[in-house]
Coordinates of C-alpha atoms in Angstrom, one line a residue:
M1240 CA 0.0 0.0 0.0
K1241 CA 1.3 3.5 -0.8
L1242 CA 2.2 5.9 2.0
G1243 CA -0.5 8.3 0.9
N1244 CA -3.1 5.6 1.2
L1245 CA -1.9 4.8 4.7
F1246 CA -2.4 8.5 5.7
R1247 CA -6.0 8.5 4.3
T1248 CA -7.0 5.3 5.9
G1249 CA -5.5 6.2 9.2
M1250 CA -3.4 3.1 9.5
L1251 CA -0.4 5.2 10.3
C1252 CA -2.2 7.5 12.7
P1253 CA -1.1 5.9 16.0
L1254 CA 2.5 5.8 14.7
L1255 CA 2.4 9.4 13.5
I1256 CA 0.9 10.6 16.8
S1257 CA 3.5 8.7 18.7
L1258 CA 6.3 10.3 16.8
F1259 CA 4.8 13.8 17.2
L1260 CA 4.3 13.2 20.9
G1261 CA 8.0 12.2 21.2
I1262 CA 7.3 8.5 21.9
A1263 CA 9.0 6.3 19.3
P1264 CA 7.1 3.0 18.9
S1265 CA 10.2 1.0 19.7
T1266 CA 10.9 2.8 23.0
S1267 CA 7.4 3.8 24.3
A1268 CA 7.0 0.8 26.5
Q1269 CA 10.5 1.3 27.9
A1270 CA 9.7 5.0 28.5
Q1271 CA 6.5 4.0 30.3
E1272 CA 8.3 1.7 32.6
Q1273 CA 10.8 4.4 33.4
A1274 CA 8.1 6.8 34.2
E1275 CA 6.4 4.3 36.6
D1276 CA 9.3 4.6 39.0
Q1277 CA 8.5 8.3 39.5
P1278 CA 4.8 8.4 38.5
E1279 CA 3.9 12.0 38.7
L1280 CA 5.1 14.5 36.0
R1281 CA 5.2 18.0 37.6
I1282 CA 4.8 20.9 35.2
A1283 CA 4.9 24.6 36.1
T1284 CA 2.8 26.4 33.5
S1285 CA 2.1 30.0 32.7
Y1286 CA -1.3 28.9 31.5
K1287 CA -4.1 29.7 34.0
L1288 CA -6.9 27.4 33.0
M1289 CA -10.1 29.4 32.9
T1290 CA -12.6 26.6 32.7
L1291 CA -13.0 22.9 32.1
D1292 CA -15.5 23.6 29.3
P1293 CA -13.5 22.8 26.1
H1294 CA -15.8 25.1 24.0
Y1295 CA -16.0 28.2 26.2
A1296 CA -13.0 30.2 25.1
N1297 CA -10.4 29.7 22.3
L1298 CA -7.4 30.5 24.4
N1299 CA -4.1 28.7 24.5
E1300 CA -4.4 27.8 28.2
N1301 CA -7.6 25.9 27.5
T1302 CA -6.4 24.4 24.3
S1303 CA -3.1 23.2 25.8
L1304 CA -4.3 21.7 29.0
L1305 CA -7.6 20.3 27.9
S1306 CA -5.9 18.5 25.0
H1307 CA -5.0 15.8 27.6
I1308 CA -8.7 15.1 28.2
Y1309 CA -10.3 15.8 24.8
E1310 CA -9.3 15.1 21.2
R1311 CA -10.1 16.6 17.8
L1312 CA -11.2 15.0 14.5
V1313 CA -8.0 16.4 12.9
Y1314 CA -4.8 17.6 14.5
Q1315 CA -1.9 19.7 13.3
D1316 CA 1.6 18.2 13.6
E1317 CA 4.7 20.1 14.4
K1318 CA 4.8 21.4 10.8
L1319 CA 1.2 22.5 11.0
E1320 CA 0.2 19.8 8.6
L1321 CA -3.2 18.1 9.1
K1322 CA -3.1 14.5 10.4
P1323 CA -5.9 12.1 11.3
G1324 CA -7.2 12.2 14.8
L1325 CA -10.7 10.9 15.8
A1326 CA -11.4 11.1 12.0
T1327 CA -9.3 8.7 9.9
S1328 CA -10.1 10.4 6.6
W1329 CA -12.1 13.2 5.1
R1330 CA -13.1 14.3 1.6
S1331 CA -15.0 16.9 -0.2
L1332 CA -18.3 15.7 -1.7
S1333 CA -19.1 19.0 -3.3
D1334 CA -18.3 22.7 -2.9
T1335 CA -20.5 22.8 0.2
R1336 CA -20.4 19.2 1.6
F1337 CA -17.6 17.3 3.5
E1338 CA -17.5 13.7 4.7
F1339 CA -15.5 12.6 7.7
K1340 CA -14.9 8.9 8.4
L1341 CA -14.4 8.3 12.1
R1342 CA -12.0 6.1 14.0
E1343 CA -13.5 2.8 15.3
N1344 CA -13.1 1.2 18.7
V1345 CA -12.6 4.6 20.5
R1346 CA -14.2 5.0 23.9
F1347 CA -14.8 7.9 26.3
H1348 CA -13.4 7.9 29.8
D1349 CA -16.7 6.6 31.1
G1350 CA -16.5 3.6 28.8
S1351 CA -19.2 4.8 26.3
E1352 CA -18.4 4.4 22.6
F1353 CA -17.4 7.3 20.4
T1354 CA -19.7 7.7 17.4
A1355 CA -20.8 10.2 14.9
D1356 CA -23.6 11.3 17.2
D1357 CA -20.9 12.8 19.5
V1358 CA -19.6 14.9 16.6
V1359 CA -23.1 16.2 15.8
Y1360 CA -23.6 17.1 19.5
T1361 CA -20.3 18.9 19.6
I1362 CA -21.0 21.1 16.6
E1363 CA -24.6 21.8 17.7
R1364 CA -23.4 22.8 21.2
I1365 CA -20.9 25.3 19.8
R1366 CA -23.1 26.7 17.1
D1367 CA -26.5 26.8 18.7
V1368 CA -26.1 26.8 22.5
L1369 CA -22.9 28.5 23.8
K1370 CA -22.5 32.2 23.7
P1371 CA -19.0 32.7 25.1
P1372 CA -18.0 36.3 26.1
S1373 CA -15.0 36.4 23.7
G1374 CA -12.6 34.3 21.7
G1375 CA -14.9 31.3 21.3
F1376 CA -15.2 28.7 18.7
R1377 CA -18.4 29.8 16.9
S1378 CA -16.4 31.2 14.0
Y1379 CA -15.3 27.7 13.1
V1380 CA -18.9 26.4 12.8
S1381 CA -21.1 29.4 12.1
G1382 CA -21.0 28.6 8.4
I1383 CA -22.3 25.0 8.9
K1384 CA -25.9 24.7 7.5
A1385 CA -26.5 21.0 8.5
I1386 CA -24.7 18.1 10.0
S1387 CA -25.8 14.5 9.7
A1388 CA -24.7 11.0 10.6
P1389 CA -25.5 8.5 7.8
D1390 CA -24.0 5.7 10.0
P1391 CA -22.2 5.6 13.4
M1392 CA -18.8 6.1 11.9
T1393 CA -19.6 8.8 9.2
V1394 CA -20.3 12.5 9.5
V1395 CA -21.5 14.6 6.6
I1396 CA -21.3 18.4 7.0
E1397 CA -23.1 20.9 4.7
T1398 CA -22.0 24.5 4.7
N1399 CA -23.9 27.6 3.6
A1400 CA -21.1 28.5 1.2
P1401 CA -17.9 26.9 0.1
V1402 CA -15.5 26.4 3.1
P1403 CA -12.4 24.8 1.5
N1404 CA -10.5 24.7 4.8
L1405 CA -13.2 23.1 6.9
P1406 CA -10.9 20.2 8.0
L1407 CA -8.5 22.9 9.3
F1408 CA -11.2 24.3 11.5
F1409 CA -11.8 20.9 13.1
S1410 CA -8.2 20.8 14.2
S1411 CA -9.2 23.3 16.8
I1412 CA -12.5 21.7 18.1
F1413 CA -12.5 19.2 20.9
V1414 CA -15.1 16.5 20.6
M1415 CA -17.4 15.9 23.6
N1416 CA -19.7 13.0 24.3
R1417 CA -23.4 13.5 24.0
P1418 CA -25.2 13.3 27.4
S1419 CA -28.5 11.4 27.8
E1420 CA -30.4 14.6 27.4
G1421 CA -29.9 18.3 26.8
Y1422 CA -26.6 20.1 26.5
Q1423 CA -23.9 20.3 29.2
T1424 CA -23.4 23.7 30.8
T1425 CA -20.1 25.4 31.5
E1426 CA -21.1 25.4 35.2
D1427 CA -21.6 21.6 35.3
L1428 CA -18.4 21.0 33.4
N1429 CA -16.4 23.1 35.9
T1430 CA -17.4 20.7 38.7
G1431 CA -15.3 18.1 36.8
R1432 CA -18.2 15.6 37.0
S1433 CA -18.7 15.6 33.3
S1434 CA -15.2 16.3 32.0
I1435 CA -15.2 13.2 29.9
G1436 CA -13.3 12.9 26.7
T1437 CA -11.4 10.3 24.7
G1438 CA -7.9 11.7 25.3
P1439 CA -4.9 10.0 26.8
Y1440 CA -5.5 11.4 30.3
Q1441 CA -8.7 11.7 32.4
F1442 CA -9.7 14.3 34.9
E1443 CA -8.9 13.9 38.6
S1444 CA -9.0 17.3 40.2
W1445 CA -8.9 21.0 39.5
S1446 CA -8.4 24.1 41.6
S1447 CA -9.1 27.1 39.4
G1448 CA -6.0 29.2 38.9
E1449 CA -3.8 26.9 40.9
R1450 CA -3.6 23.2 39.9
L1451 CA -4.9 20.6 37.5
R1452 CA -4.3 16.9 38.1
L1453 CA -4.8 14.2 35.6
A1454 CA -4.4 10.4 35.4
R1455 CA -3.6 8.2 32.5
N1456 CA -6.4 6.8 30.4
D1457 CA -5.5 3.1 30.3
R1458 CA -8.2 2.4 27.6
Y1459 CA -6.8 5.0 25.3
W1460 CA -7.0 4.0 21.6
G1461 CA -3.5 5.1 20.7
E1462 CA -0.1 4.8 22.3
K1463 CA -0.4 5.0 26.0
P1464 CA 1.5 8.1 27.4
A1465 CA 4.5 7.5 29.5
W1466 CA 3.4 9.3 32.7
P1467 CA 0.7 7.7 34.9
T1468 CA -0.2 11.0 36.5
I1469 CA 0.4 14.7 35.8
S1470 CA 0.2 17.7 38.1
F1471 CA 0.0 21.1 36.4
R1472 CA 0.9 24.0 38.8
V1473 CA -0.1 27.4 37.6
V1474 CA 2.8 29.8 38.1
E1475 CA 2.1 33.1 36.3
N1476 CA 5.3 34.8 37.4
P1477 CA 8.2 33.9 35.0
A1478 CA 10.9 34.2 37.7
A1479 CA 9.0 31.8 40.0
R1480 CA 8.7 29.2 37.1
V1481 CA 12.5 29.4 36.6
A1482 CA 13.1 29.1 40.3
A1483 CA 10.9 26.1 40.6
L1484 CA 12.7 24.4 37.7
N1485 CA 16.1 25.3 39.2
T1486 CA 15.3 23.8 42.6
G1487 CA 13.8 20.6 41.2
E1488 CA 10.3 21.4 42.4
V1489 CA 9.0 20.8 38.9
D1490 CA 10.2 18.7 36.0
V1491 CA 9.1 21.1 33.2
A1492 CA 8.5 24.9 33.1
D1493 CA 7.1 26.6 30.0
A1494 CA 7.3 30.2 28.7
I1495 CA 10.9 30.6 30.0
P1496 CA 12.1 34.2 29.5
A1497 CA 14.9 34.4 27.0
R1498 CA 17.1 36.3 29.5
D1499 CA 17.1 33.3 31.8
V1500 CA 18.1 30.7 29.2
A1501 CA 21.9 31.0 29.8
S1502 CA 21.7 30.8 33.6
L1503 CA 19.3 27.8 33.4
K1504 CA 21.7 25.9 31.2
E1505 CA 24.6 26.6 33.6
R1506 CA 22.6 25.2 36.5
G1507 CA 21.7 22.0 34.7
P1508 CA 18.2 22.2 33.1
R1509 CA 18.0 21.8 29.4
I1510 CA 16.1 24.1 26.9
A1511 CA 13.9 23.4 23.9
N1512 CA 12.6 26.2 21.7
I1513 CA 10.7 26.7 18.4
G1514 CA 9.5 29.7 16.4
A1515 CA 5.8 30.5 17.3
A1516 CA 2.9 30.3 14.9
R1517 CA 1.5 33.5 16.5
I1518 CA 1.7 37.2 16.6
N1519 CA 2.2 39.7 19.4
F1520 CA 0.9 43.2 18.6
V1521 CA -0.5 46.5 19.8
Q1522 CA -4.2 47.0 19.2
F1523 CA -6.2 50.2 19.2
D1524 CA -9.8 51.1 20.2
V1525 CA -10.9 52.8 17.1
S1526 CA -14.7 52.8 17.8
R1527 CA -15.4 55.2 20.7
D1528 CA -15.3 59.0 20.5
T1529 CA -13.3 59.4 23.7
L1530 CA -11.1 56.9 25.5
P1531 CA -10.0 56.3 29.1
G1532 CA -6.5 57.6 29.8
V1533 CA -6.1 59.5 26.5
T1534 CA -5.5 63.2 27.1
D1535 CA -3.6 66.2 25.8
K1536 CA -0.3 67.2 27.4
S1537 CA -2.2 69.3 30.0
G1538 CA -4.3 66.2 31.1
E1539 CA -7.5 67.2 29.4
P1540 CA -9.5 64.5 27.6
I1541 CA -9.3 64.6 23.8
A1542 CA -11.1 63.0 20.9
N1543 CA -10.0 59.5 20.1
P1544 CA -6.8 59.9 18.1
F1545 CA -6.7 56.3 16.9
K1546 CA -9.7 56.8 14.6
D1547 CA -7.1 58.5 12.3
P1548 CA -4.9 56.0 10.3
L1549 CA -2.2 58.6 10.3
V1550 CA -1.9 58.3 14.1
R1551 CA -1.8 54.6 14.0
R1552 CA 0.8 54.5 11.2
A1553 CA 2.9 57.1 13.1
L1554 CA 3.0 55.0 16.2
A1555 CA 3.9 51.9 14.1
M1556 CA 6.7 53.8 12.5
A1557 CA 8.0 54.9 15.9
T1558 CA 8.1 51.4 17.3
D1559 CA 11.6 49.9 17.6
R1560 CA 11.0 46.2 17.0
G1561 CA 14.8 45.6 17.0
V1562 CA 15.0 46.5 20.7
L1563 CA 12.1 44.1 21.4
V1564 CA 13.6 41.2 19.6
D1565 CA 17.3 41.6 20.3
K1566 CA 17.3 43.0 23.8
I1567 CA 14.1 41.8 25.5
L1568 CA 13.8 38.4 23.7
A1569 CA 17.6 38.0 23.5
G1570 CA 17.2 36.9 19.8
Y1571 CA 14.5 34.3 20.6
G1572 CA 12.1 36.0 18.2
T1573 CA 11.5 37.6 14.8
A1574 CA 10.4 41.2 14.1
A1575 CA 6.8 41.2 12.7
A1576 CA 5.1 43.1 9.8
Q1577 CA 2.1 40.7 9.5
V1578 CA 0.3 38.0 11.5
F1579 CA 2.6 35.1 10.6
P1580 CA 6.4 35.0 10.0
N1581 CA 7.3 35.8 6.3
G1582 CA 7.4 32.8 4.1
L1583 CA 4.6 30.8 5.6
P1584 CA 1.5 30.1 3.5
G1585 CA -0.7 33.2 3.1
T1586 CA 2.0 35.8 4.0
S1587 CA 3.1 38.7 1.9
A1588 CA 6.7 39.1 0.7
K1589 CA 6.0 42.8 0.4
L1590 CA 5.4 43.3 4.1
T1591 CA 8.8 43.7 5.9
T1592 CA 9.9 45.5 9.0
A1593 CA 12.1 48.6 9.0
S1594 CA 14.0 50.6 11.6
P1595 CA 12.0 53.4 13.3
N1596 CA 11.7 56.7 11.5
Y1597 CA 11.0 59.2 14.3
D1598 CA 11.1 62.3 12.1
E1599 CA 8.5 61.0 9.6
A1600 CA 6.4 59.7 12.5
R1601 CA 6.4 63.2 14.2
S1602 CA 5.4 64.7 10.8
M1603 CA 2.5 62.2 10.5
L1604 CA 1.3 63.1 14.0
A1605 CA 1.4 66.8 13.1
R1606 CA -0.6 66.2 9.9
A1607 CA -3.1 64.4 12.0
G1608 CA -3.5 67.4 14.3
F1609 CA -1.2 66.3 17.1
P1610 CA 2.0 68.3 16.7
D1611 CA 2.7 68.1 20.4
G1612 CA 1.6 64.5 20.8
F1613 CA -0.6 63.3 23.6
N1614 CA -0.8 61.1 26.7
L1615 CA -2.1 57.6 27.0
V1616 CA -2.1 54.5 29.1
L1617 CA -0.5 51.5 27.4
A1618 CA -2.0 48.3 28.9
G1619 CA -0.9 44.7 28.7
P1620 CA -0.6 41.4 30.6
A1621 CA 2.3 40.6 32.9
G1622 CA 3.8 37.1 32.7
R1623 CA 1.6 35.7 30.0
Y1624 CA 4.0 36.2 27.0
P1625 CA 7.8 36.3 27.0
G1626 CA 9.0 39.8 27.8
D1627 CA 5.4 41.3 27.9
A1628 CA 5.9 43.8 30.7
E1629 CA 9.3 44.8 29.4
S1630 CA 7.9 45.2 25.9
L1631 CA 5.4 47.8 27.3
Q1632 CA 8.3 49.8 28.7
A1633 CA 10.3 49.6 25.5
I1634 CA 7.3 50.6 23.3
A1635 CA 6.6 53.6 25.7
Q1636 CA 10.2 54.7 25.3
S1637 CA 10.0 54.6 21.5
W1638 CA 6.8 56.5 21.4
A1639 CA 8.1 59.2 23.8
R1640 CA 10.5 60.2 21.0
I1641 CA 7.6 61.5 18.9
G1642 CA 5.8 63.2 21.8
V1643 CA 3.4 60.4 22.8
N1644 CA 3.8 59.9 26.5
A1645 CA 2.7 56.3 27.2
Q1646 CA 2.2 55.1 30.8
P1647 CA 2.8 51.3 30.9
S1648 CA 0.2 49.4 32.9
A1649 CA 0.8 45.7 33.2
A1650 CA -1.6 43.3 35.1
P1651 CA -2.0 39.5 35.5
F1652 CA -3.7 38.2 32.4
S1653 CA -7.0 37.4 34.1
V1654 CA -7.3 41.0 35.3
F1655 CA -6.1 42.4 32.0
N1656 CA -8.5 40.3 30.0
S1657 CA -11.5 41.3 32.2
K1658 CA -10.6 45.0 32.0
R1659 CA -10.1 44.9 28.2
A1660 CA -13.5 43.2 27.8
A1661 CA -15.1 45.9 29.9
G1662 CA -13.6 48.7 27.7
E1663 CA -11.3 50.1 30.3
Y1664 CA -8.4 50.3 27.9
A1665 CA -7.7 52.6 24.9
V1666 CA -4.6 50.8 23.5
W1667 CA -3.1 47.5 24.6
Y1668 CA -0.5 44.9 23.9
G1669 CA -1.8 41.4 23.1
G1670 CA -1.1 38.2 21.4
T1671 CA -2.8 35.4 19.6
S1672 CA -2.1 32.2 17.7
G1673 CA -3.9 30.3 15.0
E1674 CA -3.9 27.4 12.7
A1675 CA -3.3 29.5 9.6
V1676 CA -3.1 33.2 8.4
D1677 CA -6.7 33.4 7.5
V1678 CA -7.8 32.1 10.9
I1679 CA -6.0 35.0 12.7
L1680 CA -7.2 37.6 10.2
H1681 CA -10.7 36.3 10.6
A1682 CA -10.6 36.7 14.4
L1683 CA -8.3 39.7 14.9
V1684 CA -8.8 42.1 11.9
A1685 CA -12.2 41.3 10.3
S1686 CA -15.2 43.4 11.3
P1687 CA -17.0 42.0 14.4
D1688 CA -20.0 40.1 13.0
P1689 CA -21.7 37.4 15.2
E1690 CA -23.5 35.9 12.2
R1691 CA -20.3 35.3 10.3
G1692 CA -18.4 34.6 13.4
T1693 CA -15.7 37.2 12.5
G1694 CA -13.9 39.6 14.8
A1695 CA -13.9 37.5 18.0
L1696 CA -10.5 39.0 18.9
N1697 CA -11.1 42.4 17.3
F1698 CA -11.6 44.2 20.7
G1699 CA -10.8 47.5 19.1
K1700 CA -13.9 47.2 16.8
Y1701 CA -11.9 48.0 13.7
Q1702 CA -14.0 47.8 10.5
N1703 CA -12.9 47.7 6.9
A1704 CA -15.5 46.6 4.3
A1705 CA -12.9 46.2 1.5
F1706 CA -10.7 44.0 3.7
D1707 CA -13.7 41.9 4.8
A1708 CA -14.7 41.3 1.1
M1709 CA -11.1 40.3 0.2
L1710 CA -10.8 38.0 3.1
A1711 CA -14.2 36.3 2.4
K1712 CA -13.1 35.8 -1.2
A1713 CA -9.8 34.3 -0.2
E1714 CA -11.5 32.0 2.3
G1715 CA -13.6 30.6 -0.6
I1716 CA -10.6 29.5 -2.6
K1717 CA -9.2 26.0 -2.3
E1718 CA -5.9 25.6 -0.5
G1719 CA -3.0 26.4 -2.7
P1720 CA -1.1 29.3 -4.4
E1721 CA -4.2 31.2 -5.5
R1722 CA -5.6 31.2 -2.0
N1723 CA -2.2 32.2 -0.5
Q1724 CA -1.9 35.1 -2.9
A1725 CA -5.4 36.3 -2.1
L1726 CA -4.7 36.2 1.6
A1727 CA -1.4 38.1 1.1
E1728 CA -3.2 40.8 -0.8
A1729 CA -5.9 41.1 1.9
T1730 CA -3.2 41.4 4.5
E1731 CA -1.4 44.1 2.6
L1732 CA -4.7 46.1 2.4
A1733 CA -5.3 45.8 6.2
M1734 CA -1.7 46.5 7.3
A1735 CA -1.7 49.7 5.2
D1736 CA -4.5 50.9 7.4
Q1737 CA -2.6 49.8 10.5
P1738 CA -5.5 48.4 12.7
I1739 CA -2.8 46.7 14.8
I1740 CA 1.0 47.2 15.1
P1741 CA 2.6 43.7 14.6
L1742 CA 5.5 43.5 17.0
Y1743 CA 7.2 40.1 16.9
H1744 CA 6.8 36.4 16.5
F1745 CA 8.5 35.1 19.7
H1746 CA 10.0 31.7 20.2
H1747 CA 8.4 29.2 22.6
I1748 CA 11.0 28.3 25.2
V1749 CA 10.6 25.3 27.6
G1750 CA 13.0 24.2 30.3
F1751 CA 13.1 20.7 31.7
G1752 CA 15.0 18.9 34.4
P1753 CA 16.9 15.6 34.8
R1754 CA 13.9 13.3 34.9
I1755 CA 13.0 14.4 31.3
G1756 CA 14.8 12.8 28.4
S1757 CA 13.5 15.1 25.7
Y1758 CA 10.7 17.6 25.0
V1759 CA 9.1 17.9 21.6
M1760 CA 8.2 21.5 20.8
H1761 CA 5.1 22.5 18.8
P1762 CA 4.8 25.9 17.1
R1763 CA 1.3 26.5 18.6
G1764 CA 3.0 26.7 22.0
W1765 CA 1.1 23.9 23.7
T1766 CA 2.5 22.4 26.9
T1767 CA 1.5 18.8 27.4
A1768 CA 2.7 15.7 29.1
M1769 CA 2.5 13.9 25.7
Q1770 CA 5.4 16.0 24.5
T1771 CA 7.5 14.9 27.5
L1772 CA 9.6 11.7 27.3
P1773 CA 11.1 10.3 30.5
A1774 CA 14.9 10.1 30.8
G1775 CA 16.5 6.7 30.1
E1776 CA 18.2 4.6 32.7

């Protein structure tokens, strides 16, 4: 049988998943025996799990930690290529119909059998029942017109319009089991009583914002993971994560600051890193007439300056990305001009970064009516992204050179996220990741539209009808060069208007101690036990 046929039938899926998770088939049993001697894997993570509901919010902390419990129909490997998961194959039946064949002999943690009915339930729950406050999964399923199960192992999905990348969307959606009646609520899931998936680990306990404990699922359909139990300890402070790794309190620590890499290596822990499929940026509120914290130099409130593209472009031109990448990230990052690093599918070769031009930036501000600049509060999270608080300081120093006095205001992500949602910020630093360029553009730049599911992360309420039309057209093109070119052109249009300032694509850096043999990095930045192989004898 040809290799391509093995991929489509799913016969290679357990092997592929084992390789991705860092467990070679010839050594997985040995690794499992080694882990049994010290059964609990201890991980210090920056990810503060918000909820046990796998569909509530599309945030990396939920995606990363809940991937132990739940699985997807399709998953992205370390090269962001689609591979079989709970679906062994998929095909397009027409421009608006897809068929997914499901994996047989898969069971949920409660022993019930996985079938097409669970996939139907999952999609209906996201599309028709849940109304998350922000960043949810509705954008992935809002275009689905109908879903049916011709037999227990087949799902047919009909969309309102062509959605060529529908399988990609399903690489982000966790499949839940259908209850005997109704739909599970977020409140019920947060008790842990119904946190039942098909994943390699099953729920044991959760203390919100503190710890998550999981136990190995011994009836898992794929390669059994090496570690019998896992304890995730939430440590939002980067220095505290580094200290915990240095003292041996934990075996793995994620989101290691680049500045600590050298000292960690000297003390014994090893480092793994990879370029991130994500973007960190500055985002503006462009919708309100006046904004909190934005004043003239005498402290008097002024009209929203960010409604003017000249102001946004001036601030972008005055942002020194070189300082951010070279000094704050210590080289573990790439300066950004668009949502994904140059060269990836859908990016534009025309969008490149340049050194700051303070004279031209000041001239732009003057033409916009702000020759003396203005004051603002620049908000952002502290400890969520590598160098986030330091980045706020560096950006403020750059902007001060054109007369814009920015007061940095960093807060724990949970606080920052709540205040941003409540409209307490005028301009802020943020970050997001996605499966592909169009997914990020769809959520971050497209006009907010609940019906289309766009703009879930467009907290600044930016709207550009021409960009929306170009993005919609690109999303209707089959994967390939034509689609990539259309996405690049849509990105060029949006970035000329500067709704955000792309800052950098940082590297994910993970540290691990002597009990760990190797750690397999993923560009989406997930932190999982499945990526962690025990050390040999």
